[in-house]
Structure formats: C-alpha cells, structure tokens
C-alpha cells in the first residue's frame, strides 16, 4: 500500500445517522421553540440512513447500547462508493 493510500485510510470523517428529513419555510424554522415536535418523513419502523459527507453509504436499525444509542448496520454500499463518499476520490485499481 502506498503512502497516499495509507494517509487516506487514516482520515477521520463525520458519520451521520439520519432519522428523517423535511423541508420547512423559514418562518416555521424561526418559530421553533423548546417542546416543538417535528414530524419526519420516515415511519418508526423504517431503517435509518447512514451517511458520510451527506451521501448515503448504508442503512441500519437503531439499537440501545447501555445508556447510548447505536446503529446495527443492515445494508452497506461497496467499499469503492464509501471511499468516494468519504474522500471525493475515485480511482481505478
């Protein structure tokens, strides 16, 4: 493995687990207050999106680990697509 590849593999990237999404008018965003409840597009039974750099790389189910949340991966994209999502780099080989 060359030095460039080793450097890329050591990079840290934010991994996001997305519960859902929705669009809102600015007026609605400005009126948010503690206690507000926002309905999201996913049902409680649907898998959650696992994302890197705002690109979906997989999916999973929320689990409880002690007092924390975790995610059990149920689907994951090919390594090549995950690398591209994480670094923006896509190379042959």
PDB file of C-alpha atoms in Angstrom:
ATOM      1  CA  UNK A   1       0.000   0.000   0.000  1.00  0.00           C
ATOM      2  CA  UNK A   2       1.468   3.377  -0.977  1.00  0.00           C
ATOM      3  CA  UNK A   3       1.839   6.348   1.374  1.00  0.00           C
ATOM      4  CA  UNK A   4      -1.089   8.240  -0.178  1.00  0.00           C
ATOM      5  CA  UNK A   5      -3.454   5.323   0.401  1.00  0.00           C
ATOM      6  CA  UNK A   6      -2.252   4.944   3.991  1.00  0.00           C
ATOM      7  CA  UNK A   7      -2.865   8.656   4.598  1.00  0.00           C
ATOM      8  CA  UNK A   8      -6.388   8.473   3.158  1.00  0.00           C
ATOM      9  CA  UNK A   9      -7.246   5.479   5.327  1.00  0.00           C
ATOM     10  CA  UNK A  10      -6.262   7.450   8.465  1.00  0.00           C
ATOM     11  CA  UNK A  11      -8.563  10.388   7.696  1.00  0.00           C
ATOM     12  CA  UNK A  12     -11.490  10.917  10.037  1.00  0.00           C
ATOM     13  CA  UNK A  13     -14.836  11.854   8.525  1.00  0.00           C
ATOM     14  CA  UNK A  14     -18.148  12.618  10.218  1.00  0.00           C
ATOM     15  CA  UNK A  15     -20.606   9.741  10.043  1.00  0.00           C
ATOM     16  CA  UNK A  16     -24.234  10.790  10.387  1.00  0.00           C
ATOM     17  CA  UNK A  17     -27.239   8.603  11.122  1.00  0.00           C
ATOM     18  CA  UNK A  18     -30.263  10.391   9.722  1.00  0.00           C
ATOM     19  CA  UNK A  19     -33.634   9.775  11.351  1.00  0.00           C
ATOM     20  CA  UNK A  20     -35.507  11.563   8.590  1.00  0.00           C
ATOM     21  CA  UNK A  21     -35.830  14.882   6.837  1.00  0.00           C
ATOM     22  CA  UNK A  22     -38.358  17.504   5.929  1.00  0.00           C
ATOM     23  CA  UNK A  23     -38.478  20.922   4.364  1.00  0.00           C
ATOM     24  CA  UNK A  24     -39.780  23.935   6.208  1.00  0.00           C
ATOM     25  CA  UNK A  25     -40.427  27.567   5.416  1.00  0.00           C
ATOM     26  CA  UNK A  26     -38.017  29.997   7.077  1.00  0.00           C
ATOM     27  CA  UNK A  27     -40.990  31.386   9.018  1.00  0.00           C
ATOM     28  CA  UNK A  28     -41.560  27.924  10.531  1.00  0.00           C
ATOM     29  CA  UNK A  29     -37.876  27.498  11.418  1.00  0.00           C
ATOM     30  CA  UNK A  30     -37.853  30.868  13.165  1.00  0.00           C
ATOM     31  CA  UNK A  31     -40.947  29.944  15.172  1.00  0.00           C
ATOM     32  CA  UNK A  32     -39.396  26.743  16.609  1.00  0.00           C
ATOM     33  CA  UNK A  33     -39.223  26.662  20.391  1.00  0.00           C
ATOM     34  CA  UNK A  34     -38.385  24.111  23.083  1.00  0.00           C
ATOM     35  CA  UNK A  35     -41.122  21.476  23.185  1.00  0.00           C
ATOM     36  CA  UNK A  36     -41.908  21.730  19.469  1.00  0.00           C
ATOM     37  CA  UNK A  37     -42.408  18.394  17.740  1.00  0.00           C
ATOM     38  CA  UNK A  38     -41.434  17.956  14.103  1.00  0.00           C
ATOM     39  CA  UNK A  39     -42.879  15.095  12.103  1.00  0.00           C
ATOM     40  CA  UNK A  40     -40.303  13.452   9.844  1.00  0.00           C
ATOM     41  CA  UNK A  41     -40.760  11.613   6.567  1.00  0.00           C
ATOM     42  CA  UNK A  42     -39.836   8.140   7.844  1.00  0.00           C
ATOM     43  CA  UNK A  43     -42.008   5.806   9.828  1.00  0.00           C
ATOM     44  CA  UNK A  44     -40.710   4.462  13.128  1.00  0.00           C
ATOM     45  CA  UNK A  45     -40.240   1.014  11.516  1.00  0.00           C
ATOM     46  CA  UNK A  46     -38.058   2.170   8.607  1.00  0.00           C
ATOM     47  CA  UNK A  47     -34.292   1.784   8.539  1.00  0.00           C
ATOM     48  CA  UNK A  48     -32.164   4.840   9.224  1.00  0.00           C
ATOM     49  CA  UNK A  49     -29.762   6.269   6.649  1.00  0.00           C
ATOM     50  CA  UNK A  50     -26.035   6.062   7.384  1.00  0.00           C
ATOM     51  CA  UNK A  51     -24.315   8.996   5.703  1.00  0.00           C
ATOM     52  CA  UNK A  52     -20.826  10.353   5.109  1.00  0.00           C
ATOM     53  CA  UNK A  53     -20.421  13.844   3.637  1.00  0.00           C
ATOM     54  CA  UNK A  54     -24.190  13.993   3.060  1.00  0.00           C
ATOM     55  CA  UNK A  55     -24.077  10.862   0.875  1.00  0.00           C
ATOM     56  CA  UNK A  56     -25.904   7.683   1.858  1.00  0.00           C
ATOM     57  CA  UNK A  57     -23.477   4.791   2.282  1.00  0.00           C
ATOM     58  CA  UNK A  58     -25.762   2.345   4.056  1.00  0.00           C
ATOM     59  CA  UNK A  59     -28.704   1.766   6.360  1.00  0.00           C
ATOM     60  CA  UNK A  60     -29.364   0.346   9.770  1.00  0.00           C
ATOM     61  CA  UNK A  61     -31.646  -0.078  12.742  1.00  0.00           C
ATOM     62  CA  UNK A  62     -31.336   1.938  15.951  1.00  0.00           C
ATOM     63  CA  UNK A  63     -30.254  -0.068  18.987  1.00  0.00           C
ATOM     64  CA  UNK A  64     -29.659   0.798  22.624  1.00  0.00           C
ATOM     65  CA  UNK A  65     -26.153   0.198  23.987  1.00  0.00           C
ATOM     66  CA  UNK A  66     -26.210   0.835  27.725  1.00  0.00           C
ATOM     67  CA  UNK A  67     -27.450   4.415  28.013  1.00  0.00           C
ATOM     68  CA  UNK A  68     -26.414   5.323  24.447  1.00  0.00           C
ATOM     69  CA  UNK A  69     -27.897   4.837  21.023  1.00  0.00           C
ATOM     70  CA  UNK A  70     -26.112   2.811  18.370  1.00  0.00           C
ATOM     71  CA  UNK A  71     -26.936   1.526  14.921  1.00  0.00           C
ATOM     72  CA  UNK A  72     -26.912  -2.043  13.657  1.00  0.00           C
ATOM     73  CA  UNK A  73     -25.858  -1.900  10.009  1.00  0.00           C
ATOM     74  CA  UNK A  74     -28.292  -3.806   7.801  1.00  0.00           C
ATOM     75  CA  UNK A  75     -27.005  -2.675   4.394  1.00  0.00           C
ATOM     76  CA  UNK A  76     -23.759  -1.086   3.263  1.00  0.00           C
ATOM     77  CA  UNK A  77     -22.591   0.103  -0.146  1.00  0.00           C
ATOM     78  CA  UNK A  78     -19.478  -1.179  -1.906  1.00  0.00           C
ATOM     79  CA  UNK A  79     -16.109  -0.049  -0.483  1.00  0.00           C
ATOM     80  CA  UNK A  80     -15.438   1.949  -3.660  1.00  0.00           C
ATOM     81  CA  UNK A  81     -18.626   4.006  -3.178  1.00  0.00           C
ATOM     82  CA  UNK A  82     -17.904   4.506   0.534  1.00  0.00           C
ATOM     83  CA  UNK A  83     -14.382   5.722  -0.260  1.00  0.00           C
ATOM     84  CA  UNK A  84     -15.749   8.136  -2.835  1.00  0.00           C
ATOM     85  CA  UNK A  85     -18.352   9.468  -0.385  1.00  0.00           C
ATOM     86  CA  UNK A  86     -15.728   9.912   2.324  1.00  0.00           C
ATOM     87  CA  UNK A  87     -12.977  11.493   0.232  1.00  0.00           C
ATOM     88  CA  UNK A  88     -14.452  12.616  -3.073  1.00  0.00           C
ATOM     89  CA  UNK A  89     -11.723  10.497  -4.675  1.00  0.00           C
ATOM     90  CA  UNK A  90     -12.497   7.707  -7.100  1.00  0.00           C
ATOM     91  CA  UNK A  91      -9.627   5.851  -8.693  1.00  0.00           C
ATOM     92  CA  UNK A  92      -9.234   2.682 -10.686  1.00  0.00           C
ATOM     93  CA  UNK A  93      -7.494  -0.202  -9.006  1.00  0.00           C
TER      94      UNK A  93
END
